[in-house]
Each structure stands twice: as C-alpha cells, then as structure tokens.
One Martini backbone bead per residue (centre of mass of N, CA, C, O) as a GRO file, in nm:
protein
  167
    1MET     BB    1  25.378  20.148  -2.842
    2ARG     BB    2  25.663  19.998  -3.009
    3LEU     BB    3  26.011  19.994  -3.113
    4ILE     BB    4  26.117  19.763  -3.367
    5THR     BB    5  26.288  19.809  -3.584
    6GLY     BB    6  26.182  20.073  -3.698
    7HIS     BB    7  25.874  19.968  -3.588
    8ALA     BB    8  25.583  19.924  -3.518
    9ARG     BB    9  25.414  19.779  -3.225
   10PRO     BB   10  25.170  19.629  -3.077
   11SER     BB   11  25.045  19.561  -2.783
   12GLY     BB   12  24.943  19.314  -2.637
   13ARG     BB   13  24.663  19.453  -2.552
   14ALA     BB   14  24.583  19.543  -2.784
   15VAL     BB   15  24.574  19.308  -2.955
   16TRP     BB   16  24.360  19.186  -2.719
   17THR     BB   17  24.140  19.369  -2.788
   18ALA     BB   18  24.098  19.323  -3.077
   19GLY     BB   19  24.064  19.027  -3.030
   20SER     BB   20  23.796  19.136  -2.870
   21ALA     BB   21  23.662  19.294  -3.098
   22ALA     BB   22  23.635  19.083  -3.292
   23ALA     BB   23  23.408  18.880  -3.111
   24VAL     BB   24  23.218  19.086  -3.031
   25THR     BB   25  23.105  19.194  -3.323
   26ALA     BB   26  23.048  18.873  -3.425
   27ALA     BB   27  22.796  18.854  -3.187
   28ALA     BB   28  22.640  19.127  -3.278
   29VAL     BB   29  22.577  19.007  -3.550
   30ALA     BB   30  22.473  18.743  -3.520
   31GLY     BB   31  22.249  18.820  -3.322
   32ALA     BB   32  22.138  19.098  -3.502
   33ARG     BB   33  22.011  18.906  -3.699
   34ALA     BB   34  21.783  18.768  -3.549
   35VAL     BB   35  21.645  19.036  -3.500
   36ASP     BB   36  21.235  19.127  -3.497
   37ALA     BB   37  21.106  19.394  -3.380
   38ASP     BB   38  20.844  19.368  -3.623
   39SER     BB   39  20.691  19.115  -3.572
   40THR     BB   40  20.438  19.022  -3.541
   41TRP     BB   41  20.448  18.830  -3.310
   42TYR     BB   42  20.623  19.042  -3.130
   43ARG     BB   43  20.373  19.233  -3.109
   44SER     BB   44  20.193  19.081  -2.988
   45LEU     BB   45  20.275  19.069  -2.720
   46ASP     BB   46  20.306  19.087  -2.405
   47LYS     BB   47  20.398  19.382  -2.239
   48PRO     BB   48  20.561  19.537  -1.986
   49ALA     BB   49  20.565  19.856  -1.912
   50TRP     BB   50  20.932  19.842  -1.854
   51GLN     BB   51  20.970  19.851  -2.087
   52PRO     BB   52  21.191  19.949  -2.326
   53PRO     BB   53  21.232  20.115  -2.566
   54GLY     BB   54  21.384  19.997  -2.852
   55TRP     BB   55  21.599  20.194  -2.853
   56THR     BB   56  21.736  20.100  -2.612
   57PHE     BB   57  21.913  19.921  -2.686
   58GLY     BB   58  22.140  19.993  -2.860
   59ALA     BB   59  22.257  20.227  -2.671
   60VAL     BB   60  22.344  20.001  -2.461
   61TRP     BB   61  22.514  19.784  -2.595
   62THR     BB   62  22.738  19.925  -2.709
   63PRO     BB   63  22.875  20.005  -2.453
   64LEU     BB   64  22.880  19.729  -2.351
   65TYR     BB   65  23.053  19.567  -2.578
   66ALA     BB   66  23.299  19.728  -2.534
   67THR     BB   67  23.350  19.650  -2.223
   68VAL     BB   68  23.431  19.357  -2.305
   69ALA     BB   69  23.606  19.417  -2.430
   70TRP     BB   70  23.842  19.571  -2.286
   71SER     BB   71  23.816  19.358  -2.046
   72ALA     BB   72  23.926  19.098  -2.219
   73GLY     BB   73  24.180  19.240  -2.322
   74ARG     BB   74  24.318  19.284  -2.016
   75GLY     BB   75  24.306  19.041  -1.937
   76LEU     BB   76  24.454  18.838  -2.128
   77SER     BB   77  24.734  19.066  -2.130
   78ARG     BB   78  24.751  18.905  -1.795
   79THR     BB   79  24.769  18.653  -1.924
   80ARG     BB   80  24.884  18.259  -1.914
   81GLY     BB   81  24.849  18.012  -2.055
   82ARG     BB   82  24.564  17.872  -1.877
   83GLN     BB   83  24.426  18.124  -1.762
   84ARG     BB   84  24.391  18.233  -2.085
   85ALA     BB   85  24.264  17.981  -2.191
   86ARG     BB   86  23.982  18.036  -1.972
   87LEU     BB   87  23.924  18.322  -2.028
   88ALA     BB   88  23.872  18.287  -2.346
   89THR     BB   89  23.649  18.051  -2.321
   90ALA     BB   90  23.441  18.248  -2.148
   91LEU     BB   91  23.414  18.449  -2.340
   92ALA     BB   92  23.318  18.266  -2.578
   93VAL     BB   93  23.059  18.145  -2.403
   94ASN     BB   94  22.936  18.402  -2.377
   95LEU     BB   95  22.887  18.489  -2.686
   96VAL     BB   96  22.708  18.300  -2.749
   97LEU     BB   97  22.497  18.331  -2.584
   98ASN     BB   98  22.441  18.591  -2.647
   99ALA     BB   99  22.371  18.565  -2.945
  100GLY     BB  100  22.166  18.300  -2.904
  101TRP     BB  101  21.922  18.442  -2.773
  102ASN     BB  102  21.806  18.575  -3.017
  103HIS     BB  103  21.802  18.268  -3.154
  104ALA     BB  104  21.588  18.166  -2.920
  105PHE     BB  105  21.339  18.407  -2.946
  106PHE     BB  106  21.316  18.483  -3.272
  107ARG     BB  107  21.344  18.266  -3.441
  108ARG     BB  108  21.164  18.043  -3.228
  109ARG     BB  109  20.942  18.205  -3.087
  110SER     BB  110  21.082  18.186  -2.768
  111PRO     BB  111  21.107  18.257  -2.477
  112ARG     BB  112  21.192  18.021  -2.314
  113ALA     BB  113  21.426  17.996  -2.469
  114GLY     BB  114  21.538  18.264  -2.381
  115LEU     BB  115  21.535  18.229  -2.100
  116ALA     BB  116  21.762  17.969  -2.093
  117GLY     BB  117  21.959  18.161  -2.216
  118THR     BB  118  21.935  18.413  -1.985
  119LEU     BB  119  22.060  18.232  -1.771
  120ALA     BB  120  22.316  18.133  -1.867
  121LEU     BB  121  22.422  18.390  -1.947
  122ASP     BB  122  22.440  18.465  -1.595
  123LEU     BB  123  22.670  18.235  -1.555
  124SER     BB  124  22.860  18.359  -1.731
  125ASN     BB  125  22.939  18.595  -1.609
  126ALA     BB  126  23.023  18.506  -1.335
  127HIS     BB  127  23.252  18.360  -1.452
  128LEU     BB  128  23.365  18.610  -1.615
  129VAL     BB  129  23.443  18.760  -1.356
  130ARG     BB  130  23.604  18.568  -1.187
  131ARG     BB  131  23.824  18.505  -1.426
  132LEU     BB  132  23.898  18.854  -1.429
  133ALA     BB  133  23.947  18.899  -1.120
  134GLY     BB  134  24.229  18.697  -1.115
  135ALA     BB  135  24.369  18.946  -1.334
  136ASP     BB  136  24.144  19.199  -1.322
  137ARG     BB  137  23.943  19.378  -1.145
  138THR     BB  138  23.891  19.600  -1.320
  139ALA     BB  139  23.772  19.459  -1.545
  140ALA     BB  140  23.544  19.306  -1.375
  141ALA     BB  141  23.430  19.577  -1.274
  142ALA     BB  142  23.314  19.664  -1.538
  143LEU     BB  143  23.128  19.418  -1.571
  144ALA     BB  144  22.844  19.518  -1.433
  145PRO     BB  145  22.651  19.642  -1.659
  146TYR     BB  146  22.609  19.394  -1.793
  147ALA     BB  147  22.527  19.190  -1.578
  148ALA     BB  148  22.307  19.401  -1.494
  149TRP     BB  149  22.148  19.404  -1.832
  150CYS     BB  150  22.059  19.091  -1.789
  151LEU     BB  151  21.890  19.064  -1.552
  152PHE     BB  152  21.710  19.239  -1.682
  153ALA     BB  153  21.649  19.042  -1.917
  154THR     BB  154  21.563  18.856  -1.781
  155ALA     BB  155  21.313  18.941  -1.638
  156LEU     BB  156  21.156  19.017  -1.885
  157ASN     BB  157  21.175  18.739  -1.992
  158ALA     BB  158  20.977  18.647  -1.740
  159SER     BB  159  20.746  18.788  -1.850
  160LEU     BB  160  20.672  18.689  -2.119
  161VAL     BB  161  20.642  18.429  -2.025
  162ARG     BB  162  20.395  18.485  -1.823
  163ARG     BB  163  20.234  18.645  -2.044
  164ASN     BB  164  20.265  18.424  -2.254
  165PRO     BB  165  20.213  18.096  -2.223
  166ALA     BB  166  20.173  17.999  -2.559
  167ALA     BB  167  20.472  18.126  -2.670
   0.00000   0.00000   0.00000
C-alpha cells in the first residue's frame, strides 16, 4: 500500500489480483451452479476406478482457482497496453471455458460435449501460460498445477466417453 495524501491506496498488483480473484470467483460459482454429481444420470455413468472421490474436486479446485487469480493478477500488473489486453482476453476466455465445461457436461448431460470443452480448455491453458510467460515467468510457472489438473480432467472425461458410448 502506498500513502497518497494521507490515504492508503492499494498497489497496482493488489488491484489486478483483486480483479482477477473476482473474475475467477465468478467463473467458479457459474461453473459450480451447473454441477449435479448426485443426479441419477451422473451416478449411472460407468466411471473408471481411477476417478477420485467427489470430495477431492472441491479440495483441488479451491487452491487451483486461487493460483489462477494470483498468477493473473501478477501478470496483469506487469503488463501495459496491448500486452495487458491480450492477457486479460486470454484469462477471460479461459474462465468462460472453465465454467462452460460444467454446463456442457452436467447441464447437457453430455460427456462428449464435456470432452470438447475440456480439450478447448487445455488449448486455452497453453495459450494463457504462454501469455503469462511473456509478462512474468513465475506467474506462468504457477499455473502448471492448474494445467496439469485440467489435463487429468480431460483424460477422465475421455474415459467417460469411451465407457459410456450412449451417454
């Protein structure tokens, strides 16, 4: 915080991190609203033995979302102009795809639509990491667990498609 004319003013990084956290939270809430892991449809799917128990998803996604917000805030605070706009756009697209997977998979009850969504998210993750690396390598590296978890989710989703061809 900087002291300006007697008032505390948040640093640019704090502002960008708070804005990123708000965007990530909105995406998390929008995505979570579509999930219905207790539905008869979802419970009836043939799932692989290596699928984690339900509670792990919340336990994993919470710190991953925090890392996305931190990384984005750090990257956005270190960019200006066109570079910042491109990074913000990459983040926005990524968050829409992230939340959209839940809608494609659970709301549409379509593992195939979910697979398409998660493949798009993986591509978006690579693009976001590349954009972040141009601004801050530490911020980009911090997204490795998020990208890895999304790749795991893609493998899980692909297994569900293969095991449930009629779904």
